[in-house]
Tab-separated table of C-alpha atoms in Angstrom:
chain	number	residue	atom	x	y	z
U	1	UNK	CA	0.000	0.000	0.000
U	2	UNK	CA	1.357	3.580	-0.735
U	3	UNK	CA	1.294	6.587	1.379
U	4	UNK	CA	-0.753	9.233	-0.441
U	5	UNK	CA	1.284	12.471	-0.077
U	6	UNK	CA	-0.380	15.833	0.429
U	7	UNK	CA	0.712	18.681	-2.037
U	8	UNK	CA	2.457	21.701	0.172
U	9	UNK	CA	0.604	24.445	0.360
U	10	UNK	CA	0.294	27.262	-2.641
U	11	UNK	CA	2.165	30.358	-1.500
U	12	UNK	CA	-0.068	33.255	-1.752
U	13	UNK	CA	1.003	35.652	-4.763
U	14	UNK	CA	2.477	38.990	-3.763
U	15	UNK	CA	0.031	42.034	-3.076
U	16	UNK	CA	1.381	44.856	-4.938
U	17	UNK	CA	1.059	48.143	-3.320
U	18	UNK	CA	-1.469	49.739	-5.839
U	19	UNK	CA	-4.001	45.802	-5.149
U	20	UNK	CA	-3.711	47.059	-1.594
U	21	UNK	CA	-4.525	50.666	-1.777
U	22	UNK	CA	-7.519	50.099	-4.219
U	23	UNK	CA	-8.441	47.136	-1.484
U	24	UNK	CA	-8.680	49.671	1.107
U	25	UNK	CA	-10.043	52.346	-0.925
U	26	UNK	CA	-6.910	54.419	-1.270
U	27	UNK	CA	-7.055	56.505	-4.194
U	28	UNK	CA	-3.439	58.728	-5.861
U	29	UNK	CA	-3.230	62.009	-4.589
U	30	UNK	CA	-3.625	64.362	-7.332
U	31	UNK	CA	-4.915	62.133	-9.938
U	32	UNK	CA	-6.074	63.642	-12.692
U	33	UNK	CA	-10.599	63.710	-12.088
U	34	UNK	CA	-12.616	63.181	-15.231
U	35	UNK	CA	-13.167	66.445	-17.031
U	36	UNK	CA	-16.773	67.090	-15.594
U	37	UNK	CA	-15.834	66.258	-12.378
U	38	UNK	CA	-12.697	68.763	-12.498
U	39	UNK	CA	-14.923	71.927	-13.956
U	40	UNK	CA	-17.239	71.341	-11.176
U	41	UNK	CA	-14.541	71.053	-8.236
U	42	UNK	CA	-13.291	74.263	-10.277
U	43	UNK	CA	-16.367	75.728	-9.757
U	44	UNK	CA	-16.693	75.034	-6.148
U	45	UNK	CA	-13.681	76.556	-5.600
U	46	UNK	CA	-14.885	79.793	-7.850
U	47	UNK	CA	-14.644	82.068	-4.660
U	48	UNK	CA	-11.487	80.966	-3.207
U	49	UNK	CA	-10.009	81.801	-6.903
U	50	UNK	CA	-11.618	85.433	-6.801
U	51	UNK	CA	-10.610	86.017	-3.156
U	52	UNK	CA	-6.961	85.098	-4.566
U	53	UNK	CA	-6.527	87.068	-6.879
U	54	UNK	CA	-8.252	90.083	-4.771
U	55	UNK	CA	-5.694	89.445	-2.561
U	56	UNK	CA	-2.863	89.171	-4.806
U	57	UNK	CA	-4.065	92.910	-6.398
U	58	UNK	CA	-3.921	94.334	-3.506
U	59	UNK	CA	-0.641	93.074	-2.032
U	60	UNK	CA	1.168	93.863	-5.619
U	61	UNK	CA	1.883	97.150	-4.989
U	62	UNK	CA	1.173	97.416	-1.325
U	63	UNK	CA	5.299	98.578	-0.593
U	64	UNK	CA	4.914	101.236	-3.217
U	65	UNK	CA	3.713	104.675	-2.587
U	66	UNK	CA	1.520	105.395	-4.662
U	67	UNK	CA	-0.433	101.860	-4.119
U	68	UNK	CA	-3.138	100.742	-6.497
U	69	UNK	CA	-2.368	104.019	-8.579
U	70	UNK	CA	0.457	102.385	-10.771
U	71	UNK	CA	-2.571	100.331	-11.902
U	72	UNK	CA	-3.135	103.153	-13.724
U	73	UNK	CA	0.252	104.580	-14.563
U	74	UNK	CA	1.673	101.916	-15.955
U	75	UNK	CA	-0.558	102.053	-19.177
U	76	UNK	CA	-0.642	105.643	-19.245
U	77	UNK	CA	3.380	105.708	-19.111
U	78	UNK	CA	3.365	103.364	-21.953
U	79	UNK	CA	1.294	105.550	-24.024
U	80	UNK	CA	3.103	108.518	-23.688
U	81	UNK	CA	6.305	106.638	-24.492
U	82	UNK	CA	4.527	104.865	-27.758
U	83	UNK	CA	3.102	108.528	-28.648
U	84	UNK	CA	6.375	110.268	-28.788
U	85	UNK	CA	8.198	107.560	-30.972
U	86	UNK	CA	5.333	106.358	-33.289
U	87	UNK	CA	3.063	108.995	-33.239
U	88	UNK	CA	5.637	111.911	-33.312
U	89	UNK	CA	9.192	110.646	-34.318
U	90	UNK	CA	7.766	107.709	-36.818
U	91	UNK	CA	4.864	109.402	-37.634
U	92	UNK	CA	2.477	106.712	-37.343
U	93	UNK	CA	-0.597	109.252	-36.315
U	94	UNK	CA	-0.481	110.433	-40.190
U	95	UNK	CA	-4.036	109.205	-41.470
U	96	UNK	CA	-5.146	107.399	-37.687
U	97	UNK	CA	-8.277	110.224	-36.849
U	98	UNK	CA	-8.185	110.396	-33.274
U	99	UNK	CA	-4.699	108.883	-32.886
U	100	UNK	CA	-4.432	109.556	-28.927
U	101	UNK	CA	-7.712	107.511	-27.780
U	102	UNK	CA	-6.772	105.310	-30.899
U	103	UNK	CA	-3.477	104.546	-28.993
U	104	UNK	CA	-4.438	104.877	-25.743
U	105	UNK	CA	-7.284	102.012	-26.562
U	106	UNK	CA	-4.772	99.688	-28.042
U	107	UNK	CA	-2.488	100.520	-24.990
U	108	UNK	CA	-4.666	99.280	-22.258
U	109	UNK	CA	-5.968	96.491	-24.011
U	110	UNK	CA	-2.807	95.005	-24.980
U	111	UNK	CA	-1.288	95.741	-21.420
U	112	UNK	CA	-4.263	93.019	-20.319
U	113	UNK	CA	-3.568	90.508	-23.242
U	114	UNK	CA	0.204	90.920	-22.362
U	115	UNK	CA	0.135	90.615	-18.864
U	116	UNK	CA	-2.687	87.711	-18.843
U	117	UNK	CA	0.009	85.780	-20.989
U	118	UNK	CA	2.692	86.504	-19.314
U	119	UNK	CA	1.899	85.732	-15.736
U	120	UNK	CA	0.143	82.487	-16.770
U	121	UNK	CA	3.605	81.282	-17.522
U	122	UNK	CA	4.920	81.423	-14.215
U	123	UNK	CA	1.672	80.441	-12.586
U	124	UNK	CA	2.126	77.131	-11.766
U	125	UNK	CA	6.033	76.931	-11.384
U	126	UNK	CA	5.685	80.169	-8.714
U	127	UNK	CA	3.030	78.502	-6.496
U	128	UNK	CA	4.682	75.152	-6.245
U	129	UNK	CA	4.937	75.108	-2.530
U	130	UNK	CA	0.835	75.319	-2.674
U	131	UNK	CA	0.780	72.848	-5.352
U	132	UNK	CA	2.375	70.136	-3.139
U	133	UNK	CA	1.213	71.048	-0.128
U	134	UNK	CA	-2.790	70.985	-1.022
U	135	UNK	CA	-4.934	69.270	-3.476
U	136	UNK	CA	-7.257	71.562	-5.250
U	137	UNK	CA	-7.716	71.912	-9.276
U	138	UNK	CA	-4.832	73.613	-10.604
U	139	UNK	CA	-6.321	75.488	-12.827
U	140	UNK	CA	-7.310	77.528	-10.255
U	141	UNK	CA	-3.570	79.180	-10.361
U	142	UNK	CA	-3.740	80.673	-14.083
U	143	UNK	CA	-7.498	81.363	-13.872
U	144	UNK	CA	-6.599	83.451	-10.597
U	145	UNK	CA	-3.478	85.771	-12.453
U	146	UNK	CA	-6.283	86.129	-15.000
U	147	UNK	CA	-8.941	87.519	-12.921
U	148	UNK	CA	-6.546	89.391	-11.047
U	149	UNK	CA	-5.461	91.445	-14.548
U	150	UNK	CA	-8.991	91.624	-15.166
U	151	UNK	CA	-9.752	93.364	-11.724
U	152	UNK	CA	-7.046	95.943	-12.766
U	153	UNK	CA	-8.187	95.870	-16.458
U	154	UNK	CA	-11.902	97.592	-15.022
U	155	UNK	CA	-10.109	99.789	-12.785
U	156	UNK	CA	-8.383	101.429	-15.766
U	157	UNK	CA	-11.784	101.227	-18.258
U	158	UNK	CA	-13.103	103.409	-15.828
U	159	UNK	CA	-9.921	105.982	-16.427
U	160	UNK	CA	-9.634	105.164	-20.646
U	161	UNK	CA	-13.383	106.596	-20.335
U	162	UNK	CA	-12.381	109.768	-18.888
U	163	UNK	CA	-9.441	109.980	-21.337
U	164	UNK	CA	-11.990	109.293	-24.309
U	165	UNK	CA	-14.327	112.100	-22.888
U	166	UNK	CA	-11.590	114.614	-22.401
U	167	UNK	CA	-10.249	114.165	-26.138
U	168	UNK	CA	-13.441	114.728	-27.625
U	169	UNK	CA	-15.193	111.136	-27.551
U	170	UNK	CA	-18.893	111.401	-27.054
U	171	UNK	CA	-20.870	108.633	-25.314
U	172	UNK	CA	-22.325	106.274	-28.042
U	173	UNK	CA	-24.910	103.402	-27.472
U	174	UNK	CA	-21.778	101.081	-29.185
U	175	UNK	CA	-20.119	101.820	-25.609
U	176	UNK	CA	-21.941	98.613	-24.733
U	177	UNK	CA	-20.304	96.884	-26.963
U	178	UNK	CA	-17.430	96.783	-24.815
U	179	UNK	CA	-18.598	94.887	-22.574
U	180	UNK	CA	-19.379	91.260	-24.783
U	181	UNK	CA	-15.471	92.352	-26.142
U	182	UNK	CA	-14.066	92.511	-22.873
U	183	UNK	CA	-15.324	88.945	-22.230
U	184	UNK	CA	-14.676	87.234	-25.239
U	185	UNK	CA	-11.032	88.753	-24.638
U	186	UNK	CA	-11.006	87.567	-21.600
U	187	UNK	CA	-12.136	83.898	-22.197
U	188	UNK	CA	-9.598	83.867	-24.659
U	189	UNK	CA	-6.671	85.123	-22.324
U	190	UNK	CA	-7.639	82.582	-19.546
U	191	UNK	CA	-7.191	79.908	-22.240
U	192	UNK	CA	-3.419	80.976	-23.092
U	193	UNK	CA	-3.004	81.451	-19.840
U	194	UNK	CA	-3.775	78.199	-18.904
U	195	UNK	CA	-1.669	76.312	-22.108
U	196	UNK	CA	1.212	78.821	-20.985
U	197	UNK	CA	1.146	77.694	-17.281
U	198	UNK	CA	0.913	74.152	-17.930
U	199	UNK	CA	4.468	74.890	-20.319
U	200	UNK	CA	6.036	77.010	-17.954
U	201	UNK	CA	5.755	74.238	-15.224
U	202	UNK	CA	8.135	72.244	-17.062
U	203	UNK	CA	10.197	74.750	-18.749
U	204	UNK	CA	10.558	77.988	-16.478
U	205	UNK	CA	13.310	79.477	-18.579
U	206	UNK	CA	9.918	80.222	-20.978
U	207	UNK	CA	9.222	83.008	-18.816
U	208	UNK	CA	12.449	84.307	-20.323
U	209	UNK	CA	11.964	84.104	-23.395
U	210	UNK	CA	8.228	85.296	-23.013
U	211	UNK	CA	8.656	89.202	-23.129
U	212	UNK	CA	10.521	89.316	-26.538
U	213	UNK	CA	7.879	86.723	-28.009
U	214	UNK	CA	5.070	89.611	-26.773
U	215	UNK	CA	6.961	92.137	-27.841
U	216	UNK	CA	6.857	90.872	-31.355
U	217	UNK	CA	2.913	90.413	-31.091
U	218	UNK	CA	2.390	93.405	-29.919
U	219	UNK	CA	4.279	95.381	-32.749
U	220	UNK	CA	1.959	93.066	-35.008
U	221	UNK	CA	-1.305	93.851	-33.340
U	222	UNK	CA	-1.307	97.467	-34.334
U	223	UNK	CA	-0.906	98.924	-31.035
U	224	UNK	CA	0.692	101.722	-32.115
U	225	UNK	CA	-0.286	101.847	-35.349
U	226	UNK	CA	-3.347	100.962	-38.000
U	227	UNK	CA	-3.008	97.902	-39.487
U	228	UNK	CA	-6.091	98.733	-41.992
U	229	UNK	CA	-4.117	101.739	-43.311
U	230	UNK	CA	-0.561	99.771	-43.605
U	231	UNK	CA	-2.595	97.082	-45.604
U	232	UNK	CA	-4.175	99.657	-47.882
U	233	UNK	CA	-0.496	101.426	-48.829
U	234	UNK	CA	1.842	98.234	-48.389
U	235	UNK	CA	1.718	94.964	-51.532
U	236	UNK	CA	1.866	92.419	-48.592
U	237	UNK	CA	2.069	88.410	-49.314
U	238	UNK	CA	-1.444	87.278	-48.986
U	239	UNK	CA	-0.770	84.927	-46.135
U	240	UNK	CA	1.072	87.892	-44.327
U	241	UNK	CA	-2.352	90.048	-44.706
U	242	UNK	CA	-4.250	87.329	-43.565
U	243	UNK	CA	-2.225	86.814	-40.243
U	244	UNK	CA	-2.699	90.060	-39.165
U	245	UNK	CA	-6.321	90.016	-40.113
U	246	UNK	CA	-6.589	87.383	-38.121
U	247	UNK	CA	-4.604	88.208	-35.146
U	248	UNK	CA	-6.298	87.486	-31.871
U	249	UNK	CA	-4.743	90.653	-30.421
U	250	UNK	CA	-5.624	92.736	-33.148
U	251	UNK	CA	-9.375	91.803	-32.969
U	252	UNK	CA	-9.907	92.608	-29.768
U	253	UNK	CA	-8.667	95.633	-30.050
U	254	UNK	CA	-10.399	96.514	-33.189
U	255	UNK	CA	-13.288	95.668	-31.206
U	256	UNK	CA	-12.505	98.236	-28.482
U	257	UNK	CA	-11.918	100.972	-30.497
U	258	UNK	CA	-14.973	100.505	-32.417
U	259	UNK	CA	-17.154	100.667	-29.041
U	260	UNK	CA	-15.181	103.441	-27.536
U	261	UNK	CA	-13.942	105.970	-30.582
U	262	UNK	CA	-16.119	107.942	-32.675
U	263	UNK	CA	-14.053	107.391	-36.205
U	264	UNK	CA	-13.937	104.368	-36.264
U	265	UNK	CA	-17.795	103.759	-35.559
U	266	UNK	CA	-18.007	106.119	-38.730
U	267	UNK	CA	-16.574	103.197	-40.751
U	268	UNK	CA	-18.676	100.045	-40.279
U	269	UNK	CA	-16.901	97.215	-38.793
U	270	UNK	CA	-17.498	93.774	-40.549
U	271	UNK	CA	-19.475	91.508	-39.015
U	272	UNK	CA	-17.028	89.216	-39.277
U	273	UNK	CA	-15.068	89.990	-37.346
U	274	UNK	CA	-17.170	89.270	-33.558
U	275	UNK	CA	-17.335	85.617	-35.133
U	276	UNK	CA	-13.453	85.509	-35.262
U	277	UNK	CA	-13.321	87.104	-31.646
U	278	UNK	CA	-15.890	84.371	-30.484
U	279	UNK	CA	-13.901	81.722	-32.684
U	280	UNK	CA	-10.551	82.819	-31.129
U	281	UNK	CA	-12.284	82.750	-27.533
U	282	UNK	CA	-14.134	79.252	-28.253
U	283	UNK	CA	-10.849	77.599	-29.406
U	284	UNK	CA	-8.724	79.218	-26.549
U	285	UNK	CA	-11.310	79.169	-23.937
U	286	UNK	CA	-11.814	75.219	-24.535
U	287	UNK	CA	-8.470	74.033	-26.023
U	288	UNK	CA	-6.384	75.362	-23.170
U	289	UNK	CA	-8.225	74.058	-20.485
U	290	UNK	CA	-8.313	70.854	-21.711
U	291	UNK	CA	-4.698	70.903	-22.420
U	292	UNK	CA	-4.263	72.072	-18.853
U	293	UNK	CA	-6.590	69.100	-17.379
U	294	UNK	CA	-4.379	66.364	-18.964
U	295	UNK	CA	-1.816	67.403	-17.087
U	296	UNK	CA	-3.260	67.147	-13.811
U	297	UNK	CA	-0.950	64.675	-12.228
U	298	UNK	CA	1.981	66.126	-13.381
U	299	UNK	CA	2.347	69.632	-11.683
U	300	UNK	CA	4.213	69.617	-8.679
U	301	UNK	CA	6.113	66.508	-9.107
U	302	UNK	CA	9.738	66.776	-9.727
């Protein structure tokens, strides 16, 4: 007769770390949510992004002297610089009607598109100790610089309207307009913002590199000077016409001067031209905050 022999006993297969934290309903910190469930923890959050960047306004200049006031200076110091070497030593002002609130316009709109762009880049990368320390949607960061420029940007509407009234601009019914172009403008700047933070997270020298890449745009957006009457005097390549056409920057602050100045509401303004501001806002607006949400999981580390 032969002894039946038992088999030894199976040896339990290892439990990896991520089997036991899913066992015990662990979950990764910072994981990237699904994109409804991220706007709507972005949305929750909506007031402690406004109170940020209210607090971030006011502590900017809150060493200097002169306070909130540079809001205001800064813009207005810029114009008179631009004035004297375009509109005096260039002569850029020859066949602009109403070249001061023309410039003045382009000034303080562009000093918002600039800045929005700018500071996204370094929104992320300058808040890291926040970024590792809590978990709350990112986003949050580049929305906040936004609204914080935009703050600012309706502190000095309020002083481009005197300007406009003390050079000879009369109130117009088109002054409303301003308002559906200051949000489309805006919408649109929160999106670069937002694809500029999530780049600058990775690559900070691109806040480096950032002002001579603005720089460029904004000698291309007709700040300083009319792109309608360059295009009317110059033979440009087609494809070079069409760019600045096309140009974000410049559309927003054709739209601007169109509400606010009394020339160029004597020439009508194509219609066109709100469905490219809309199309620019739609594509920014969307695109960069998606491109922001996929990478979700990957600011902070390193």
């Amino acid at each position: 007769m032969t002894r039946a022999t038992t088999a030894p006993p199976a040896t339990p297969a290892p439990v990896t770390p991520a089997e036991l934290a899913a066992a015990h309903g662990l979950t990764l910190s910072g994981a990237r949510p699904s994109l409804p469930s991220y706007v709507a923890q972005l949305w929750a959050r909506r007031h402690f992004v406004i109170a940020y960047a209210t607090a971030r306004m006011q502590a900017t200049y809150s060493t200097a002297k002169l306070g909130q006031v540079w809001h205001l200076m800064t813009p207005l110091l810029n114009a008179a610089v631009y004035y004297f070497i375009f509109g005096i030593v260039m002569h850029a002002s020859h066949g602009v009607p109403d070249y001061l609130p023309f410039l003045i316009t382009g000034v303080f709109v562009w000093d918002f598109i600039g800045s929005s762009i700018n500071t996204g880049t370094r929104a992320v990368h300058s808040n890291l100790g926040l970024v590792r320390a809590l978990h709350f949607p990112r986003a949050s960061l580049p929305l906040s610089s936004v609204v914080q420029l935009f703050q600012q940007l309706l502190v000095t509407m309020g002083a481009l309207v005197i300007l406009l009234l003390a050079f000879g601009q009369m109130p117009s019914p088109t002054w409303l307009l301003a308002a559906p172009a200051l949000f489309l403008m805006a919408v649109f700047c929160a999106g670069c913002a937002m694809v500029m933070a999530r780049i600058g997270s990775k690559n900070p020298d691109v806040s480096q590199l950032m002002p001579f890449v603005l720089r460029t745009w904004m000698y291309s957006s007709g700040v300083m000077w009319s792109i309608d009457a360059m295009l009317r005097s110059d033979h440009l390549p087609h494809w070079v016409t069409m760019m600045l056409k096309l140009n974000p920057a410049a559309v927003y602050i054709d739209l601007m001067r169109f509400a606010l100045i009394d020339s160029f509401r004597a020439s009508q303004l194509p219609h066109h031209v709100w469905l490219i501001a809309a199309g620019w806002a739609l594509l920014a607006g969307v695109g960069g905050f998606v491109y922001f949400w996929k990478a979700e999981e990957e600011y902070g580390r390193g």
